[in-house]
PDB file of C-alpha atoms in Angstrom:
ATOM      1  CA  UNK A 298       0.000   0.000   0.000  1.00 94.00           C
ATOM      2  CA  UNK A 299       1.260   3.474  -0.804  1.00 97.00           C
ATOM      3  CA  UNK A 300       1.457   5.714   2.269  1.00 97.00           C
ATOM      4  CA  UNK A 301       1.854   9.501   2.406  1.00 97.00           C
ATOM      5  CA  UNK A 302       2.408  11.761   5.400  1.00 96.00           C
ATOM      6  CA  UNK A 303       4.380  14.841   6.403  1.00 94.00           C
ATOM      7  CA  UNK A 304       5.297  17.292   9.156  1.00 92.00           C
ATOM      8  CA  UNK A 305       5.576  21.078   8.950  1.00 93.00           C
ATOM      9  CA  UNK A 306       9.128  22.396   9.514  1.00 94.00           C
ATOM     10  CA  UNK A 307       8.115  25.107  11.962  1.00 87.00           C
ATOM     11  CA  UNK A 308      10.693  24.506  14.688  1.00 74.00           C
ATOM     12  CA  UNK A 309      11.915  21.685  16.884  1.00 70.00           C
ATOM     13  CA  UNK A 310       9.842  18.521  16.655  1.00 73.00           C
ATOM     14  CA  UNK A 311       8.282  17.468  19.963  1.00 67.00           C
ATOM     15  CA  UNK A 312       7.395  14.162  21.550  1.00 78.00           C
ATOM     16  CA  UNK A 313       3.861  14.499  20.156  1.00 73.00           C
ATOM     17  CA  UNK A 314       5.270  14.471  16.604  1.00 75.00           C
ATOM     18  CA  UNK A 315       7.180  11.313  17.431  1.00 83.00           C
ATOM     19  CA  UNK A 316       4.352   9.411  19.136  1.00 78.00           C
ATOM     20  CA  UNK A 317       1.612  10.689  16.826  1.00 75.00           C
ATOM     21  CA  UNK A 318       3.458  10.338  13.525  1.00 83.00           C
ATOM     22  CA  UNK A 319       7.093   9.286  13.204  1.00 89.00           C
ATOM     23  CA  UNK A 320       6.859   6.185  15.416  1.00 89.00           C
ATOM     24  CA  UNK A 321       4.006   4.950  13.240  1.00 91.00           C
ATOM     25  CA  UNK A 322       5.925   5.744  10.046  1.00 94.00           C
ATOM     26  CA  UNK A 323       8.852   3.574  11.126  1.00 94.00           C
ATOM     27  CA  UNK A 324       6.559   0.553  11.401  1.00 93.00           C
ATOM     28  CA  UNK A 325       4.656   1.308   8.193  1.00 96.00           C
ATOM     29  CA  UNK A 326       7.788   1.587   6.050  1.00 96.00           C
ATOM     30  CA  UNK A 327       8.584  -2.084   6.648  1.00 95.00           C
ATOM     31  CA  UNK A 328       5.681  -3.395   4.578  1.00 95.00           C
ATOM     32  CA  UNK A 329       4.473  -0.436   2.509  1.00 97.00           C
ATOM     33  CA  UNK A 330       5.610   2.014  -0.162  1.00 97.00           C
ATOM     34  CA  UNK A 331       6.046   5.160   1.939  1.00 98.00           C
ATOM     35  CA  UNK A 332       6.399   8.810   0.932  1.00 98.00           C
ATOM     36  CA  UNK A 333       7.309  11.119   3.831  1.00 97.00           C
ATOM     37  CA  UNK A 334       7.393  14.830   3.128  1.00 96.00           C
ATOM     38  CA  UNK A 335       8.663  17.950   4.893  1.00 96.00           C
ATOM     39  CA  UNK A 336       5.637  20.128   4.137  1.00 97.00           C
ATOM     40  CA  UNK A 337       7.296  23.539   3.964  1.00 97.00           C
ATOM     41  CA  UNK A 338       4.538  25.117   1.836  1.00 97.00           C
ATOM     42  CA  UNK A 339       2.132  24.438   4.688  1.00 96.00           C
ATOM     43  CA  UNK A 340       4.578  26.052   7.115  1.00 95.00           C
ATOM     44  CA  UNK A 341       4.197  29.505   5.546  1.00 96.00           C
ATOM     45  CA  UNK A 342       0.450  29.680   6.253  1.00 95.00           C
ATOM     46  CA  UNK A 343       1.237  30.717   9.853  1.00 93.00           C
ATOM     47  CA  UNK A 344       3.839  33.275  11.052  1.00 94.00           C
ATOM     48  CA  UNK A 345       7.435  32.258  10.297  1.00 93.00           C
ATOM     49  CA  UNK A 346      10.924  33.672   9.894  1.00 93.00           C
ATOM     50  CA  UNK A 347      12.090  33.237   6.282  1.00 92.00           C
ATOM     51  CA  UNK A 348      15.742  32.991   7.377  1.00 91.00           C
ATOM     52  CA  UNK A 349      14.885  30.081   9.683  1.00 94.00           C
ATOM     53  CA  UNK A 350      12.773  28.060   7.257  1.00 95.00           C
ATOM     54  CA  UNK A 351      15.612  26.377   5.354  1.00 93.00           C
ATOM     55  CA  UNK A 352      17.347  25.491   8.633  1.00 94.00           C
ATOM     56  CA  UNK A 353      14.102  23.991   9.947  1.00 94.00           C
ATOM     57  CA  UNK A 354      13.685  21.905   6.781  1.00 95.00           C
ATOM     58  CA  UNK A 355      17.165  20.436   7.214  1.00 94.00           C
ATOM     59  CA  UNK A 356      16.638  19.814  10.939  1.00 92.00           C
ATOM     60  CA  UNK A 357      13.296  18.112  10.330  1.00 93.00           C
ATOM     61  CA  UNK A 358      14.940  15.873   7.725  1.00 94.00           C
ATOM     62  CA  UNK A 359      17.690  15.025  10.211  1.00 93.00           C
ATOM     63  CA  UNK A 360      15.096  14.062  12.819  1.00 90.00           C
ATOM     64  CA  UNK A 361      13.315  11.811  10.305  1.00 93.00           C
ATOM     65  CA  UNK A 362      16.593   9.987   9.661  1.00 94.00           C
ATOM     66  CA  UNK A 363      17.709   9.891  13.298  1.00 92.00           C
ATOM     67  CA  UNK A 364      14.336   8.513  14.415  1.00 91.00           C
ATOM     68  CA  UNK A 365      14.559   5.608  11.993  1.00 94.00           C
ATOM     69  CA  UNK A 366      13.016   6.635   8.664  1.00 96.00           C
ATOM     70  CA  UNK A 367      15.156   4.681   6.212  1.00 97.00           C
ATOM     71  CA  UNK A 368      15.799   6.412   2.833  1.00 96.00           C
ATOM     72  CA  UNK A 369      16.412   2.986   1.302  1.00 96.00           C
ATOM     73  CA  UNK A 370      12.840   2.005   2.174  1.00 96.00           C
ATOM     74  CA  UNK A 371      11.013   5.351   2.089  1.00 97.00           C
ATOM     75  CA  UNK A 372      11.018   8.484  -0.065  1.00 97.00           C
ATOM     76  CA  UNK A 373      11.902  11.666   1.872  1.00 97.00           C
ATOM     77  CA  UNK A 374      11.742  15.132   0.288  1.00 97.00           C
ATOM     78  CA  UNK A 375      10.766  18.772   0.777  1.00 97.00           C
ATOM     79  CA  UNK A 376       7.321  19.615  -0.580  1.00 98.00           C
ATOM     80  CA  UNK A 377       8.390  22.841  -2.332  1.00 97.00           C
ATOM     81  CA  UNK A 378      10.919  20.901  -4.423  1.00 97.00           C
ATOM     82  CA  UNK A 379       8.037  19.239  -6.307  1.00 98.00           C
ATOM     83  CA  UNK A 380       6.050  21.969  -8.066  1.00 98.00           C
ATOM     84  CA  UNK A 381       3.202  19.587  -8.864  1.00 98.00           C
ATOM     85  CA  UNK A 382       1.979  19.870  -5.258  1.00 98.00           C
ATOM     86  CA  UNK A 383       1.068  23.544  -5.760  1.00 98.00           C
ATOM     87  CA  UNK A 384      -0.166  22.979  -9.320  1.00 98.00           C
ATOM     88  CA  UNK A 385      -2.543  20.187  -8.311  1.00 98.00           C
ATOM     89  CA  UNK A 386      -3.735  22.194  -5.314  1.00 98.00           C
ATOM     90  CA  UNK A 387      -4.838  24.994  -7.646  1.00 98.00           C
ATOM     91  CA  UNK A 388      -6.791  22.561  -9.849  1.00 98.00           C
ATOM     92  CA  UNK A 389      -8.445  20.992  -6.807  1.00 98.00           C
ATOM     93  CA  UNK A 390      -9.354  24.406  -5.392  1.00 98.00           C
ATOM     94  CA  UNK A 391     -11.572  25.012  -8.428  1.00 97.00           C
ATOM     95  CA  UNK A 392     -13.826  22.092  -7.454  1.00 97.00           C
ATOM     96  CA  UNK A 393     -13.703  22.508  -3.655  1.00 97.00           C
ATOM     97  CA  UNK A 394     -16.715  24.363  -2.179  1.00 95.00           C
ATOM     98  CA  UNK A 395     -15.834  27.199   0.204  1.00 94.00           C
ATOM     99  CA  UNK A 396     -18.460  25.840   2.577  1.00 93.00           C
ATOM    100  CA  UNK A 397     -16.382  22.664   3.031  1.00 94.00           C
ATOM    101  CA  UNK A 398     -13.281  24.698   3.882  1.00 95.00           C
ATOM    102  CA  UNK A 399     -15.129  26.990   6.283  1.00 91.00           C
ATOM    103  CA  UNK A 400     -16.039  23.958   8.399  1.00 92.00           C
ATOM    104  CA  UNK A 401     -12.435  22.911   8.929  1.00 94.00           C
ATOM    105  CA  UNK A 402     -11.688  22.945  12.664  1.00 92.00           C
ATOM    106  CA  UNK A 403      -7.989  23.692  12.249  1.00 89.00           C
ATOM    107  CA  UNK A 404      -8.676  26.873  10.254  1.00 92.00           C
ATOM    108  CA  UNK A 405     -10.854  28.143  13.078  1.00 92.00           C
ATOM    109  CA  UNK A 406      -8.218  27.271  15.684  1.00 92.00           C
ATOM    110  CA  UNK A 407      -5.299  28.780  13.738  1.00 92.00           C
ATOM    111  CA  UNK A 408      -7.323  31.915  13.016  1.00 92.00           C
ATOM    112  CA  UNK A 409      -7.865  32.451  16.724  1.00 93.00           C
ATOM    113  CA  UNK A 410      -4.218  31.732  17.481  1.00 92.00           C
ATOM    114  CA  UNK A 411      -2.853  34.054  14.762  1.00 93.00           C
ATOM    115  CA  UNK A 412      -5.448  36.823  14.474  1.00 93.00           C
ATOM    116  CA  UNK A 413      -3.084  39.108  12.569  1.00 93.00           C
ATOM    117  CA  UNK A 414      -2.081  36.396  10.086  1.00 94.00           C
ATOM    118  CA  UNK A 415      -5.374  35.070   8.706  1.00 93.00           C
ATOM    119  CA  UNK A 416      -4.711  34.504   5.008  1.00 95.00           C
ATOM    120  CA  UNK A 417      -6.148  32.741   1.969  1.00 96.00           C
ATOM    121  CA  UNK A 418      -3.418  30.107   2.176  1.00 96.00           C
ATOM    122  CA  UNK A 419      -4.497  29.177   5.697  1.00 95.00           C
ATOM    123  CA  UNK A 420      -8.098  28.875   4.486  1.00 96.00           C
ATOM    124  CA  UNK A 421      -7.177  26.617   1.548  1.00 97.00           C
ATOM    125  CA  UNK A 422      -4.543  24.657   3.525  1.00 96.00           C
ATOM    126  CA  UNK A 423      -6.686  21.463   3.440  1.00 97.00           C
ATOM    127  CA  UNK A 424      -6.790  21.547  -0.376  1.00 98.00           C
ATOM    128  CA  UNK A 425      -2.989  21.635  -0.530  1.00 98.00           C
ATOM    129  CA  UNK A 426      -2.960  18.719   1.903  1.00 97.00           C
ATOM    130  CA  UNK A 427      -5.408  16.887  -0.373  1.00 98.00           C
ATOM    131  CA  UNK A 428      -3.069  17.565  -3.306  1.00 98.00           C
ATOM    132  CA  UNK A 429      -0.132  16.198  -1.299  1.00 98.00           C
ATOM    133  CA  UNK A 430      -2.011  12.965  -0.692  1.00 98.00           C
ATOM    134  CA  UNK A 431      -3.718  12.510  -4.060  1.00 98.00           C
ATOM    135  CA  UNK A 432      -0.652  13.384  -6.152  1.00 98.00           C
ATOM    136  CA  UNK A 433       0.910  10.056  -5.171  1.00 97.00           C
ATOM    137  CA  UNK A 434      -2.354   8.105  -5.382  1.00 96.00           C
ATOM    138  CA  UNK A 435      -1.893   7.330  -1.704  1.00 97.00           C
ATOM    139  CA  UNK A 436      -4.162   4.725  -0.180  1.00 96.00           C
ATOM    140  CA  UNK A 437      -3.222   5.348   3.458  1.00 97.00           C
ATOM    141  CA  UNK A 438      -2.469   8.533   5.382  1.00 96.00           C
ATOM    142  CA  UNK A 439      -1.068   8.171   8.918  1.00 93.00           C
ATOM    143  CA  UNK A 440      -2.099  11.280  10.851  1.00 89.00           C
ATOM    144  CA  UNK A 441      -3.034  12.421  14.331  1.00 83.00           C
ATOM    145  CA  UNK A 442      -6.672  12.792  15.351  1.00 84.00           C
ATOM    146  CA  UNK A 443      -6.607  16.543  14.604  1.00 84.00           C
ATOM    147  CA  UNK A 444      -5.848  15.883  10.905  1.00 88.00           C
ATOM    148  CA  UNK A 445      -8.521  13.230  10.373  1.00 93.00           C
ATOM    149  CA  UNK A 446     -10.994  15.843   9.092  1.00 94.00           C
ATOM    150  CA  UNK A 447      -8.504  16.899   6.408  1.00 95.00           C
ATOM    151  CA  UNK A 448      -8.103  13.352   5.114  1.00 96.00           C
ATOM    152  CA  UNK A 449     -11.883  13.027   4.923  1.00 96.00           C
ATOM    153  CA  UNK A 450     -11.934  16.202   2.815  1.00 97.00           C
ATOM    154  CA  UNK A 451      -9.264  14.687   0.549  1.00 98.00           C
ATOM    155  CA  UNK A 452     -11.579  11.700   0.040  1.00 97.00           C
ATOM    156  CA  UNK A 453     -14.466  14.029  -0.798  1.00 97.00           C
ATOM    157  CA  UNK A 454     -12.353  16.001  -3.285  1.00 98.00           C
ATOM    158  CA  UNK A 455     -11.049  12.804  -4.923  1.00 98.00           C
ATOM    159  CA  UNK A 456     -14.574  11.469  -5.338  1.00 97.00           C
ATOM    160  CA  UNK A 457     -15.819  14.752  -6.795  1.00 97.00           C
ATOM    161  CA  UNK A 458     -12.875  14.989  -9.221  1.00 98.00           C
ATOM    162  CA  UNK A 459     -13.383  11.391 -10.364  1.00 98.00           C
ATOM    163  CA  UNK A 460     -17.089  11.952 -10.957  1.00 97.00           C
ATOM    164  CA  UNK A 461     -16.331  14.995 -13.100  1.00 97.00           C
ATOM    165  CA  UNK A 462     -13.253  13.843 -15.023  1.00 97.00           C
ATOM    166  CA  UNK A 463     -13.141  10.050 -14.787  1.00 97.00           C
ATOM    167  CA  UNK A 464     -11.299   7.718 -12.423  1.00 96.00           C
ATOM    168  CA  UNK A 465      -8.035   9.518 -11.657  1.00 97.00           C
ATOM    169  CA  UNK A 466      -7.472   9.481  -7.889  1.00 97.00           C
ATOM    170  CA  UNK A 467      -7.709   6.830  -5.203  1.00 96.00           C
ATOM    171  CA  UNK A 468      -9.787   7.699  -2.146  1.00 97.00           C
ATOM    172  CA  UNK A 469      -7.334   7.627   0.782  1.00 97.00           C
ATOM    173  CA  UNK A 470      -8.017   6.094   4.165  1.00 96.00           C
ATOM    174  CA  UNK A 471      -6.956   7.596   7.488  1.00 95.00           C
ATOM    175  CA  UNK A 472      -4.488   5.557   9.544  1.00 94.00           C
ATOM    176  CA  UNK A 473      -4.641   6.575  13.199  1.00 88.00           C
ATOM    177  CA  UNK A 474      -1.981   5.425  15.663  1.00 80.00           C
ATOM    178  CA  UNK A 475      -3.116   2.874  18.229  1.00 75.00           C
ATOM    179  CA  UNK A 476      -1.726   5.189  20.909  1.00 58.00           C
ATOM    180  CA  UNK A 477      -0.849   8.864  20.737  1.00 51.00           C
ATOM    181  CA  UNK A 478      -3.529   9.907  18.221  1.00 48.00           C
ATOM    182  CA  UNK A 479      -3.712  13.221  20.049  1.00 51.00           C
ATOM    183  CA  UNK A 480      -0.931  14.227  22.449  1.00 50.00           C
ATOM    184  CA  UNK A 481      -1.912  16.971  24.880  1.00 44.00           C
ATOM    185  CA  UNK A 482       0.239  19.883  26.004  1.00 46.00           C
ATOM    186  CA  UNK A 483       2.411  19.401  29.093  1.00 47.00           C
ATOM    187  CA  UNK A 484       1.640  22.980  30.123  1.00 52.00           C
ATOM    188  CA  UNK A 485      -2.110  22.932  29.439  1.00 51.00           C
ATOM    189  CA  UNK A 486      -3.648  19.426  29.273  1.00 48.00           C
ATOM    190  CA  UNK A 487      -6.775  20.847  27.609  1.00 53.00           C
ATOM    191  CA  UNK A 488      -4.755  21.854  24.547  1.00 54.00           C
ATOM    192  CA  UNK A 489      -3.060  19.739  21.884  1.00 54.00           C
ATOM    193  CA  UNK A 490       0.723  19.749  22.180  1.00 46.00           C
ATOM    194  CA  UNK A 491       2.424  22.272  19.906  1.00 51.00           C
ATOM    195  CA  UNK A 492       6.022  23.216  19.207  1.00 51.00           C
ATOM    196  CA  UNK A 493       5.586  26.635  20.797  1.00 50.00           C
ATOM    197  CA  UNK A 494       3.731  25.447  23.905  1.00 49.00           C
ATOM    198  CA  UNK A 495       6.196  22.814  25.032  1.00 48.00           C
ATOM    199  CA  UNK A 496       9.789  23.745  24.146  1.00 40.00           C
ATOM    200  CA  UNK A 497      11.172  21.299  26.718  1.00 39.00           C
ATOM    201  CA  UNK A 498       9.436  18.417  24.956  1.00 36.00           C
ATOM    202  CA  UNK A 499      11.265  19.012  21.652  1.00 37.00           C
ATOM    203  CA  UNK A 500      13.385  16.273  20.143  1.00 38.00           C
ATOM    204  CA  UNK A 501      17.077  17.179  20.193  1.00 37.00           C
ATOM    205  CA  UNK A 502      19.530  16.246  17.465  1.00 38.00           C
TER     206      UNK A 502
END
C-alpha cells in the first residue's frame, strides 16, 4: 500500500510528533511504499521567519533519519521541491466548495491563534494537503486525530474529481496510531501539544 504523510518544519519537533506520527511511520515503512514529506509550503500559512525556514527543513529531515526513517525504504523530500503539489492544489481548489473549507476545525483554531495572520493560504490549507495525498495516489495517510478531518476532505475532493473527469485518484483512508492519536500539552492538558507550547518536549539532534 502506498502511504503519504508529512510534518511542517516550523521549529523543533516534539514528543507528540514522534508518538503521533514518526513512530508509526517507522513501522509502516517495513511493509508499505512510503512517501514522507517535509511540508514547507504548509509552514508559511502561519507566522514564520524566512531565514529560519531552510534550517528547519534540514533539521526536520535530520530528525526523520535519526528517528529511523530509512531512505532505502522510504522516499523523503521537501514539498516545495516538487512543483506539482502547488499545481494540483490549484486545480483541486476550483472544485472545492468554500463551505467545506469553512467547516475545517484547524482553520478556526489557527485563526484564533494568529489573528493578525489570517490569510487565503491558511483557508485553503486542506486543499494543498489533499493535493499532497492525491498526487501520489496514496491509499493510506497516517495522521493524528486533529488531521482526520482533512483526510476526509481529501476523500471528498477525490470522489468529486473522479465523478467529473473520470477515475483519476484513489480515495485515501486515514491511519490513526493505536496510541498517541492526540498528544496533549504538558503545560495545558486541555490543549493539543504544539512546538511553541512545550519547548522542553522538543526532540534534540
